CSV table of C-alpha atoms and ligand atoms in Angstrom, one decimal:
chain,number,residue,atom,x,y,z
A,21,MET,CA,77.8,97.9,99.3
A,22,THR,CA,79.3,94.6,100.5
A,23,GLN,CA,83.0,95.3,100.1
A,24,LYS,CA,84.1,94.1,103.4
A,25,LYS,CA,82.3,92.9,106.6
A,26,ASN,CA,83.1,94.4,109.9
A,27,SER,CA,83.1,92.5,113.2
A,28,ARG,CA,79.3,92.8,113.5
A,29,ASP,CA,78.9,91.4,110.1
A,30,ARG,CA,77.7,94.6,108.5
A,31,ALA,CA,79.1,95.9,105.2
A,32,VAL,CA,81.7,98.7,105.3
A,33,PHE,CA,83.3,100.6,102.5
A,34,ALA,CA,86.8,99.4,102.0
A,35,THR,CA,88.4,102.8,101.4
A,36,ARG,CA,88.1,106.4,102.3
A,37,PHE,CA,87.8,107.2,98.6
A,38,GLY,CA,85.0,104.7,98.2
A,39,ALA,CA,83.1,106.4,100.9
A,40,ILE,CA,83.5,109.9,99.3
A,41,ALA,CA,82.7,108.6,95.8
A,42,THR,CA,79.5,106.9,96.9
A,43,THR,CA,78.4,109.9,98.9
A,44,VAL,CA,79.0,112.2,96.0
A,45,GLY,CA,77.3,109.6,93.7
A,46,SER,CA,74.2,109.8,95.9
A,47,ALA,CA,74.2,113.6,95.9
A,48,VAL,CA,74.9,114.3,92.2
A,49,GLY,CA,72.0,113.3,90.0
A,50,LEU,CA,68.9,114.7,88.5
A,51,GLY,CA,68.6,117.1,91.4
A,52,ASN,CA,71.6,119.1,90.1
A,53,ILE,CA,71.0,118.8,86.4
A,54,TRP,CA,67.2,118.7,86.1
A,55,ARG,CA,65.8,120.1,89.3
A,56,PHE,CA,68.2,122.9,90.1
A,57,PRO,CA,67.8,124.8,86.7
A,58,TYR,CA,64.0,124.5,86.8
A,59,GLU,CA,63.7,125.6,90.4
A,60,ALA,CA,66.1,128.5,89.7
A,61,GLY,CA,64.1,129.3,86.6
A,62,ILE,CA,60.7,129.6,88.3
A,63,HIS,CA,62.2,131.3,91.4
A,64,GLY,CA,64.0,134.2,89.8
A,65,GLY,CA,67.5,132.9,89.0
A,66,GLY,CA,70.1,134.8,90.9
A,67,ALA,CA,67.9,135.4,94.0
A,68,PHE,CA,67.3,131.6,94.2
A,69,LEU,CA,71.0,130.8,93.7
A,70,ILE,CA,72.1,133.1,96.6
A,71,CYS,CA,69.6,131.5,99.0
A,72,TYR,CA,70.4,128.0,97.7
A,73,MET,CA,74.2,128.5,98.3
A,74,ALA,CA,73.6,130.1,101.8
A,75,PHE,CA,71.5,127.1,102.8
A,76,VAL,CA,74.0,124.5,101.5
A,77,PHE,CA,76.8,126.0,103.5
A,78,LEU,CA,74.9,127.2,106.7
A,79,ILE,CA,72.4,124.3,107.0
A,80,GLY,CA,73.3,121.6,104.5
A,81,ILE,CA,76.9,120.9,105.7
A,82,PRO,CA,76.0,120.8,109.4
A,83,VAL,CA,73.1,118.4,108.6
A,84,ILE,CA,75.3,116.1,106.6
A,85,CYS,CA,77.8,116.1,109.5
A,86,ALA,CA,75.0,115.3,112.0
A,87,GLU,CA,73.8,112.4,109.8
A,88,PHE,CA,77.3,111.1,109.4
A,89,CYS,CA,77.9,111.2,113.1
A,90,MET,CA,74.7,109.3,113.9
A,91,GLY,CA,75.2,106.8,111.2
A,92,ARG,CA,78.8,105.9,111.9
A,93,GLN,CA,78.4,105.9,115.7
A,94,THR,CA,75.4,103.5,115.6
A,95,ARG,CA,76.0,101.6,112.4
A,96,SER,CA,72.3,101.4,112.0
A,97,ASN,CA,69.4,102.3,109.8
A,98,ILE,CA,67.7,105.6,110.7
A,99,PHE,CA,65.3,104.1,113.3
A,100,GLY,CA,68.1,102.2,115.0
A,101,ALA,CA,70.4,105.2,115.0
A,102,TYR,CA,67.9,107.3,117.0
A,103,ARG,CA,67.1,104.4,119.3
A,104,LYS,CA,70.6,103.5,120.0
A,105,LEU,CA,71.6,107.0,120.9
A,106,ARG,CA,68.5,107.7,123.0
A,107,PRO,CA,67.0,104.3,124.0
A,108,GLY,CA,63.3,104.4,125.2
A,109,SER,CA,62.6,107.8,123.7
A,110,PRO,CA,60.2,108.6,120.9
A,111,TRP,CA,62.9,110.2,118.7
A,112,TYR,CA,63.1,107.1,116.5
A,113,LEU,CA,59.6,108.2,115.1
A,114,ALA,CA,61.6,110.6,112.9
A,115,GLY,CA,62.5,107.5,111.0
A,116,TYR,CA,59.0,107.5,109.5
A,117,ILE,CA,59.6,110.8,107.9
A,118,GLY,CA,62.7,109.5,106.3
A,119,ILE,CA,61.1,106.3,104.9
A,120,LEU,CA,58.1,108.3,103.6
A,121,ALA,CA,60.4,110.8,101.9
A,122,SER,CA,62.5,108.1,100.3
A,123,ILE,CA,59.5,106.4,98.8
A,124,LEU,CA,58.0,109.7,97.5
A,125,ILE,CA,61.3,110.8,96.0
A,126,LEU,CA,61.9,107.4,94.4
A,127,SER,CA,58.5,107.6,92.8
A,128,PHE,CA,58.8,110.9,90.9
A,129,TYR,CA,62.6,110.6,90.4
A,130,SER,CA,62.1,107.3,88.5
A,131,VAL,CA,59.7,109.1,86.2
A,132,VAL,CA,62.4,111.7,85.2
A,133,ALA,CA,65.1,109.1,85.1
A,134,GLY,CA,62.8,107.2,82.7
A,135,TRP,CA,62.7,110.2,80.5
A,136,THR,CA,66.6,110.1,80.4
A,137,VAL,CA,66.5,106.5,79.3
A,138,GLU,CA,64.0,107.3,76.5
A,139,TYR,CA,66.0,110.4,75.4
A,140,CYS,CA,69.2,108.4,75.5
A,141,LEU,CA,67.8,105.5,73.3
A,142,THR,CA,66.0,107.9,71.0
A,143,SER,CA,69.1,109.9,70.5
A,144,ALA,CA,71.2,106.8,69.9
A,145,PHE,CA,68.9,105.7,67.2
A,146,GLY,CA,69.1,109.1,65.6
A,147,GLN,CA,65.4,109.8,66.3
A,148,LEU,CA,65.8,112.9,68.4
A,149,ASP,CA,64.7,115.8,66.3
A,150,PHE,CA,66.3,119.2,66.9
A,151,THR,CA,64.8,121.2,64.1
A,152,ASP,CA,63.1,124.0,66.1
A,153,THR,CA,61.6,124.7,69.5
A,154,ALA,CA,58.1,123.7,68.5
A,155,THR,CA,59.3,120.3,67.3
A,156,GLY,CA,61.3,119.9,70.6
A,157,HIS,CA,58.3,120.7,72.6
A,158,ARG,CA,56.0,118.4,70.6
A,159,GLN,CA,58.6,115.6,71.0
A,160,PHE,CA,58.8,116.0,74.7
A,161,MET,CA,55.1,116.0,75.1
A,162,GLU,CA,54.8,112.8,73.0
A,163,MET,CA,57.4,111.2,75.3
A,164,THR,CA,55.9,112.3,78.6
A,165,THR,CA,52.2,112.1,78.1
A,166,GLY,CA,50.0,109.0,77.6
A,167,TRP,CA,51.3,105.6,78.7
A,168,ARG,CA,54.8,105.8,77.3
A,169,PRO,CA,56.4,107.3,80.5
A,170,VAL,CA,55.0,104.3,82.4
A,171,VAL,CA,57.1,101.9,80.3
A,172,TRP,CA,60.3,103.9,80.9
A,173,THR,CA,59.6,104.4,84.6
A,174,VAL,CA,59.3,100.6,84.9
A,175,VAL,CA,62.4,100.1,82.9
A,176,PHE,CA,64.3,102.4,85.1
A,177,LEU,CA,63.0,100.9,88.4
A,178,LEU,CA,63.9,97.5,87.0
A,179,CYS,CA,67.5,98.6,86.5
A,180,ASN,CA,67.5,99.9,90.1
A,181,PHE,CA,66.1,96.7,91.3
A,182,ILE,CA,68.6,94.5,89.4
A,183,ILE,CA,71.4,96.5,90.9
A,184,LEU,CA,70.1,96.2,94.4
A,185,ILE,CA,69.1,92.6,94.3
A,186,GLY,CA,72.1,91.4,92.4
A,187,GLY,CA,74.4,92.9,95.0
A,188,VAL,CA,76.2,94.6,92.1
A,189,THR,CA,76.3,97.9,94.0
A,190,LYS,CA,80.0,97.4,94.1
A,191,GLY,CA,80.0,97.3,90.3
A,192,ILE,CA,78.0,100.5,90.1
A,193,GLU,CA,80.3,102.1,92.6
A,194,ARG,CA,83.4,101.2,90.5
A,195,ALA,CA,81.6,102.4,87.3
A,196,SER,CA,80.6,105.6,88.9
A,197,ASN,CA,84.1,106.3,90.0
A,198,ILE,CA,85.0,106.6,86.3
A,199,LEU,CA,81.8,107.8,84.9
A,200,MET,CA,81.0,110.6,87.3
A,201,PRO,CA,84.3,112.4,86.5
A,202,LEU,CA,83.4,111.9,82.8
A,203,LEU,CA,80.0,113.5,83.4
A,204,PHE,CA,81.7,116.4,85.1
A,205,LEU,CA,84.1,116.8,82.0
A,206,LEU,CA,81.1,116.7,79.7
A,207,LEU,CA,79.3,119.4,81.7
A,208,VAL,CA,82.5,121.5,81.6
A,209,SER,CA,82.7,121.2,77.8
A,210,PHE,CA,79.0,122.1,77.4
A,211,CYS,CA,79.7,125.1,79.7
A,212,ILE,CA,82.5,126.3,77.4
A,213,ASN,CA,80.1,125.9,74.5
A,214,SER,CA,77.6,128.2,76.3
A,215,PHE,CA,80.1,131.1,75.7
A,216,THR,CA,79.4,131.0,72.0
A,217,MET,CA,75.6,131.3,72.4
A,218,PRO,CA,73.9,134.6,71.6
A,219,GLY,CA,72.0,134.5,74.9
A,220,PHE,CA,75.2,133.9,77.0
A,221,TYR,CA,75.2,137.3,78.9
A,222,GLU,CA,71.5,137.3,79.4
A,223,GLY,CA,71.6,133.8,80.7
A,224,LEU,CA,74.5,134.4,83.0
A,225,SER,CA,73.0,137.6,84.4
A,226,PHE,CA,69.7,135.8,85.0
A,227,LEU,CA,71.6,133.2,87.1
A,228,PHE,CA,74.3,135.4,88.8
A,229,SER,CA,72.9,138.8,89.3
A,230,PRO,CA,70.4,138.5,92.1
A,231,ASP,CA,67.3,140.8,92.3
A,232,PHE,CA,66.9,140.7,96.1
A,233,SER,CA,63.3,141.9,95.7
A,234,LYS,CA,62.5,138.5,94.3
A,235,ILE,CA,63.3,136.7,97.6
A,236,THR,CA,59.8,135.7,98.7
A,237,PRO,CA,58.8,133.0,101.3
A,238,SER,CA,58.3,130.5,98.4
A,239,VAL,CA,61.8,131.3,97.0
A,240,LEU,CA,63.3,130.6,100.5
A,241,LEU,CA,61.4,127.4,101.0
A,242,GLY,CA,62.2,126.3,97.4
A,243,ALA,CA,65.9,126.9,97.9
A,244,LEU,CA,65.9,125.2,101.2
A,245,GLY,CA,64.1,122.1,99.8
A,246,GLN,CA,66.5,122.1,96.8
A,247,ALA,CA,69.6,122.2,99.1
A,248,PHE,CA,68.2,119.2,101.1
A,249,PHE,CA,67.2,117.3,97.9
A,250,SER,CA,70.5,117.9,96.1
A,251,LEU,CA,72.6,116.9,99.1
A,252,SER,CA,70.4,113.8,99.9
A,253,ILE,CA,69.8,114.9,103.5
A,254,GLY,CA,66.9,115.1,105.9
A,255,LEU,CA,65.7,111.5,105.2
A,256,GLY,CA,68.6,109.5,106.6
A,257,CYS,CA,70.3,108.7,103.3
A,258,MET,CA,73.7,110.1,104.5
A,259,MET,CA,73.1,108.5,107.8
A,260,THR,CA,72.7,105.1,106.2
A,261,TYR,CA,75.8,105.5,104.0
A,262,ALA,CA,77.8,106.7,107.0
A,263,SER,CA,76.8,103.5,108.8
A,264,TYR,CA,79.0,101.7,106.1
A,265,PHE,CA,82.0,104.1,106.4
A,266,ASN,CA,85.1,102.5,107.9
A,267,ASN,CA,86.5,104.1,111.0
A,268,ASN,CA,89.2,106.2,109.4
A,269,SER,CA,86.9,108.0,107.0
A,270,ARG,CA,87.2,111.7,107.8
A,271,LEU,CA,83.6,112.9,108.3
A,272,GLY,CA,84.2,116.6,108.1
A,273,LYS,CA,86.2,116.4,104.9
A,274,THR,CA,83.7,114.0,103.3
A,275,ALA,CA,80.8,116.4,104.1
A,276,MET,CA,82.7,119.4,102.7
A,277,THR,CA,83.8,117.6,99.5
A,278,THR,CA,80.2,116.4,98.9
A,279,ALA,CA,78.7,119.8,99.4
A,280,LEU,CA,81.3,121.5,97.2
A,281,LEU,CA,81.2,119.1,94.3
A,282,ASP,CA,77.4,118.9,94.4
A,283,SER,CA,77.0,122.7,94.3
A,284,MET,CA,79.6,123.0,91.5
A,285,VAL,CA,77.6,120.5,89.3
A,286,ALA,CA,74.4,122.5,89.9
A,287,VAL,CA,76.0,125.8,89.0
A,288,LEU,CA,77.5,124.2,85.9
A,289,ALA,CA,74.1,123.0,84.9
A,290,GLY,CA,72.8,126.5,85.3
A,291,ILE,CA,75.5,127.9,83.1
A,292,ILE,CA,74.6,125.4,80.4
A,293,ILE,CA,70.9,125.8,80.5
A,294,PHE,CA,70.2,129.5,80.9
A,295,PRO,CA,72.2,130.9,78.0
A,296,ALA,CA,70.5,128.3,75.9
A,297,VAL,CA,67.0,129.3,77.2
A,298,PHE,CA,67.6,132.8,76.2
A,299,SER,CA,69.3,132.0,72.9
A,300,PHE,CA,66.3,130.0,71.8
A,301,GLY,CA,63.7,132.4,73.1
A,302,LEU,CA,62.4,130.0,75.7
A,303,SER,CA,61.0,130.8,79.0
A,304,PRO,CA,63.1,130.0,82.1
A,305,GLU,CA,59.9,129.4,84.0
A,306,ALA,CA,58.9,126.3,82.1
A,307,GLY,CA,59.1,124.1,85.2
A,308,PRO,CA,60.0,120.4,85.2
A,309,THR,CA,60.1,120.2,81.5
A,310,LEU,CA,62.7,122.9,81.1
A,311,VAL,CA,65.9,120.9,80.8
A,312,PHE,CA,64.5,118.2,78.5
A,313,GLU,CA,63.2,120.8,76.1
A,314,VAL,CA,66.4,122.9,76.1
A,315,LEU,CA,69.1,120.3,75.9
A,316,PRO,CA,68.3,118.9,72.5
A,317,TYR,CA,68.9,122.4,71.1
A,318,ILE,CA,72.3,122.6,72.7
A,319,PHE,CA,73.2,119.3,71.1
A,320,SER,CA,71.9,120.5,67.8
A,321,GLN,CA,74.5,123.3,67.8
A,322,LEU,CA,77.4,120.9,68.4
A,323,PRO,CA,79.2,118.9,65.7
A,324,ALA,CA,78.3,115.2,66.1
A,325,GLY,CA,75.4,116.3,68.3
A,326,VAL,CA,74.0,112.8,68.3
A,327,ILE,CA,77.0,111.4,70.0
A,328,TRP,CA,77.1,114.1,72.6
A,329,SER,CA,73.4,113.8,73.4
A,330,THR,CA,73.5,110.0,73.7
A,331,LEU,CA,76.5,110.1,75.9
A,332,PHE,CA,75.1,112.9,78.1
A,333,PHE,CA,71.7,111.1,78.7
A,334,LEU,CA,73.6,107.8,79.3
A,335,LEU,CA,75.7,109.4,82.0
A,336,LEU,CA,72.6,111.2,83.4
A,337,PHE,CA,70.9,107.9,83.6
A,338,LEU,CA,73.9,106.4,85.5
A,339,ALA,CA,74.0,109.4,87.8
A,340,SER,CA,70.3,108.8,88.6
A,341,LEU,CA,70.9,105.1,89.3
A,342,THR,CA,73.6,106.0,91.9
A,343,SER,CA,71.1,108.3,93.6
A,344,THR,CA,68.1,105.9,93.5
A,345,VAL,CA,70.3,103.1,94.8
A,346,SER,CA,71.2,105.3,97.8
A,347,MET,CA,67.6,106.3,98.5
A,348,SER,CA,66.4,102.7,98.2
A,349,GLU,CA,69.0,101.8,100.8
A,350,ILE,CA,67.1,103.8,103.5
A,351,SER,CA,64.0,101.6,103.4
A,352,ILE,CA,66.0,98.4,102.6
A,353,THR,CA,68.1,98.7,105.8
A,354,TYR,CA,64.9,99.6,107.7
A,355,PHE,CA,63.1,96.5,106.5
A,356,CYS,CA,66.1,94.3,107.1
A,357,GLU,CA,67.1,95.6,110.5
A,358,GLU,CA,63.8,96.6,112.1
A,359,LYS,CA,61.4,94.2,110.4
A,360,LYS,CA,63.9,91.4,110.2
A,361,MET,CA,63.3,90.7,106.5
A,362,SER,CA,66.0,89.2,104.4
A,363,ARG,CA,67.8,91.7,102.2
A,364,GLN,CA,66.2,90.1,99.1
A,365,ARG,CA,62.7,90.5,100.5
A,366,ALA,CA,63.4,94.0,101.8
A,367,THR,CA,64.6,95.0,98.3
A,368,ILE,CA,61.4,93.6,96.7
A,369,VAL,CA,59.1,95.4,99.2
A,370,SER,CA,60.9,98.7,98.8
A,371,SER,CA,60.9,98.4,95.0
A,372,LEU,CA,57.2,97.6,94.9
A,373,LEU,CA,56.5,100.7,97.0
A,374,GLY,CA,58.6,102.7,94.6
A,375,LEU,CA,56.8,101.1,91.6
A,376,ALA,CA,53.3,102.0,93.0
A,377,GLY,CA,54.3,105.6,93.5
A,378,GLY,CA,56.2,105.7,90.2
A,379,LEU,CA,53.2,104.6,88.2
A,380,VAL,CA,51.0,107.2,89.7
A,381,CYS,CA,53.6,109.9,89.1
A,382,ALA,CA,54.3,108.7,85.5
A,383,LEU,CA,50.5,108.9,84.7
A,384,SER,CA,50.2,112.3,86.2
A,385,PHE,CA,51.5,113.9,82.9
A,386,GLY,CA,48.8,112.0,80.9
A,387,PRO,CA,45.7,110.0,81.9
A,388,LEU,CA,45.9,111.3,85.5
A,389,SER,CA,46.8,114.9,84.7
A,390,HIS,CA,43.3,116.0,85.7
A,391,VAL,CA,43.6,114.4,89.2
A,392,THR,CA,44.9,117.1,91.5
A,393,ILE,CA,45.3,117.5,95.2
A,394,CYS,CA,45.5,121.1,96.4
A,395,GLY,CA,46.0,122.1,92.8
A,396,GLN,CA,48.9,119.8,92.2
A,397,THR,CA,49.3,116.6,90.2
A,398,PHE,CA,50.7,113.6,92.0
A,399,PHE,CA,54.1,114.2,90.5
A,400,SER,CA,54.4,117.8,91.7
A,401,LEU,CA,52.8,116.9,95.0
A,402,PHE,CA,55.2,114.1,95.7
A,403,ASP,CA,58.1,116.4,94.8
A,404,TYR,CA,56.7,119.3,97.0
A,405,LEU,CA,55.8,117.2,100.0
A,406,SER,CA,59.1,115.4,100.1
A,407,SER,CA,61.6,118.1,99.2
A,408,ASN,CA,59.9,121.1,100.8
A,409,ILE,CA,58.3,119.5,103.9
A,410,CYS,CA,59.7,116.1,104.8
A,411,LEU,CA,63.4,116.8,104.2
A,412,PRO,CA,63.7,120.1,106.0
A,413,LEU,CA,61.6,118.6,108.9
A,414,GLY,CA,63.7,115.5,109.1
A,415,GLY,CA,66.9,117.7,108.9
A,416,MET,CA,65.6,119.9,111.7
A,417,ILE,CA,64.9,117.0,114.0
A,418,CYS,CA,68.3,115.5,113.3
A,419,CYS,CA,70.1,118.8,114.1
A,420,VAL,CA,68.2,119.3,117.4
A,421,PHE,CA,68.8,115.7,118.3
A,422,VAL,CA,72.6,115.8,117.6
A,423,GLY,CA,73.1,119.3,118.9
A,424,TRP,CA,71.2,118.9,122.2
A,425,PHE,CA,70.8,115.3,123.0
A,426,VAL,CA,74.0,113.5,121.8
A,427,ASP,CA,76.9,113.4,124.1
A,428,LYS,CA,79.6,115.9,122.9
A,429,LYS,CA,82.3,113.2,123.4
A,430,ILE,CA,80.6,111.1,120.8
A,431,ILE,CA,80.5,114.0,118.3
A,432,ARG,CA,84.2,114.8,119.0
A,433,ASP,CA,85.3,111.2,118.7
A,434,GLN,CA,83.4,110.8,115.4
A,435,PHE,CA,85.0,114.0,113.9
A,436,THR,CA,88.5,113.4,115.2
A,437,ASP,CA,88.6,109.6,115.0
A,438,ARG,CA,89.1,109.5,118.8
A,439,GLY,CA,91.7,112.3,118.9
A,440,LYS,CA,93.7,111.1,115.9
A,441,TYR,CA,92.9,114.2,113.7
A,442,ARG,CA,92.2,117.8,114.5
A,443,PHE,CA,88.7,119.1,113.8
A,444,PRO,CA,88.9,122.8,114.7
A,445,LEU,CA,85.4,123.5,113.6
A,446,LEU,CA,83.7,121.3,116.2
A,447,GLY,CA,82.5,124.3,118.2
A,448,VAL,CA,81.0,126.0,115.1
A,449,LEU,CA,79.4,122.7,114.0
A,450,VAL,CA,77.7,122.1,117.4
A,451,PHE,CA,76.6,125.8,117.5
A,452,CYS,CA,75.0,125.5,114.1
A,453,LEU,CA,73.3,122.3,115.0
A,454,LYS,CA,72.0,123.7,118.3
A,455,TRP,CA,70.8,127.1,117.1
A,456,ILE,CA,71.3,128.2,113.5
A,457,CYS,CA,70.0,125.2,111.6
A,458,PRO,CA,66.8,124.5,113.6
A,459,ILE,CA,65.9,128.2,114.0
A,460,ALA,CA,66.5,128.9,110.3
A,461,ILE,CA,64.4,126.0,109.2
A,462,PHE,CA,61.7,126.8,111.6
A,463,VAL,CA,61.5,130.4,110.6
A,464,ILE,CA,61.4,129.5,106.9
A,465,PHE,CA,58.5,127.1,107.5
A,466,LEU,CA,56.6,129.7,109.5
A,467,ASN,CA,57.3,132.3,106.9
A,468,SER,CA,56.1,130.1,104.1
A,469,ILE,CA,52.8,129.3,105.7
A,470,GLY,CA,52.3,133.0,106.4
A,471,LEU,CA,52.6,132.9,110.1
A,472,LEU,CA,55.7,135.1,110.1
A,473,HIS,CA,56.6,137.9,107.8
A,474,LEU,CA,60.3,138.3,107.1
B,4,PFF,N1,70.6,114.1,95.7
B,4,PFF,C1,70.0,113.4,94.6
B,4,PFF,C2,70.1,114.3,93.4
B,4,PFF,O1,70.4,115.5,93.5
B,4,PFF,O2,69.7,113.9,92.3
B,4,PFF,C3,68.6,113.0,94.9
B,4,PFF,C4,68.5,112.2,96.2
B,4,PFF,C5,69.2,111.1,96.4
B,4,PFF,C6,67.6,112.7,97.2
B,4,PFF,C7,69.1,110.3,97.6
B,4,PFF,C8,67.5,112.0,98.3
B,4,PFF,C9,68.2,110.8,98.5
B,4,PFF,F1,68.1,110.1,99.6
């Protein structure tokens, strides 16, 4: 992150491109390639996609803008941002939701990222067996149950820690500037390959032809949670990154670009996964294991499948790292700026919290699989609580705060760089923040707990 120091000795991104690349790096990750297909799979495909897209554009983009505005105006962590804009008020308490969500997400995210490390290495050593669906399933179960996932979760968290503590964030940013376009190209090639699959039409119609009768309260809440998770919003991640933007980064454009690229990657992942699901006679409702069980078959159909699969899991691992680095930054800046810890100490504390949660989640596929709370294992509970509760709640508070309590001049100045650029959508943005976003999130919450029937 330390590319250049500003006058108050806080790091800033040196270029506009750097700001966009790191923001997209945070947004694009397992959320698009692993979580989107499985959420779409269990929530009816097309119906889910429509709701998800609507939420990205109607709620997601305004929330990114609100976080950007708060972050760059105050150049602070989430607590400091609320406090500087409304001194003496209790708004800063929203920061706790962000910290909690970031630790919960880091915990289960590292488990899945650990699977990618194991798949990558297994594939590189030619040990990934693609023979048939039963073998694939058995292989996945072997990798994810027992104590093995603990090892890979720790390995992944260690990589995350080394990047954060070594201050090589700059290195990972540079690498991701090259590797993320490569991941995109790889996804496009797999997408083209999907056209040749026998289940291509069935897969595509599952994803693109919505059956509106399938839109239930849980589909709406799932799609809202997915939009927030995928865009890294509602927990102060975009706020923290924006606190490092330089003054001429264009906030509106950066928000749009992030949302567009992020949704494109999710849709590409859907086009890759669902035709394969139907071609191999699998069920789209498999849940979190879906992508890891399906991908090996896709690779088995390709010439030099081992190379493709190793490269793919390697890139997915790097995409996960750019995301975990960004979510760790939320608690690190909090510990540094609010608790006055050194950056090194803050990184250790935040990594240990992630490790504790990560271990519990890793074991919830094996030795702790019988421990459930409200019928959910730790892994799925952490996912549900963070994505479907904390993020929309944090996002709603942020919208109300910026829409109603932040001086309009501050918002205008942030989006026009003090009048240097035009930002014709300012009125629409403020209207969405004041009314559309909070009301929509509130109604979806009420609806999902059964207090309101849509
Ligand atoms: N947006 C990331 C993904 O889709 O993989 C996940 C994520 C990153 C969530 C950073 C939250 C966050 F703060």
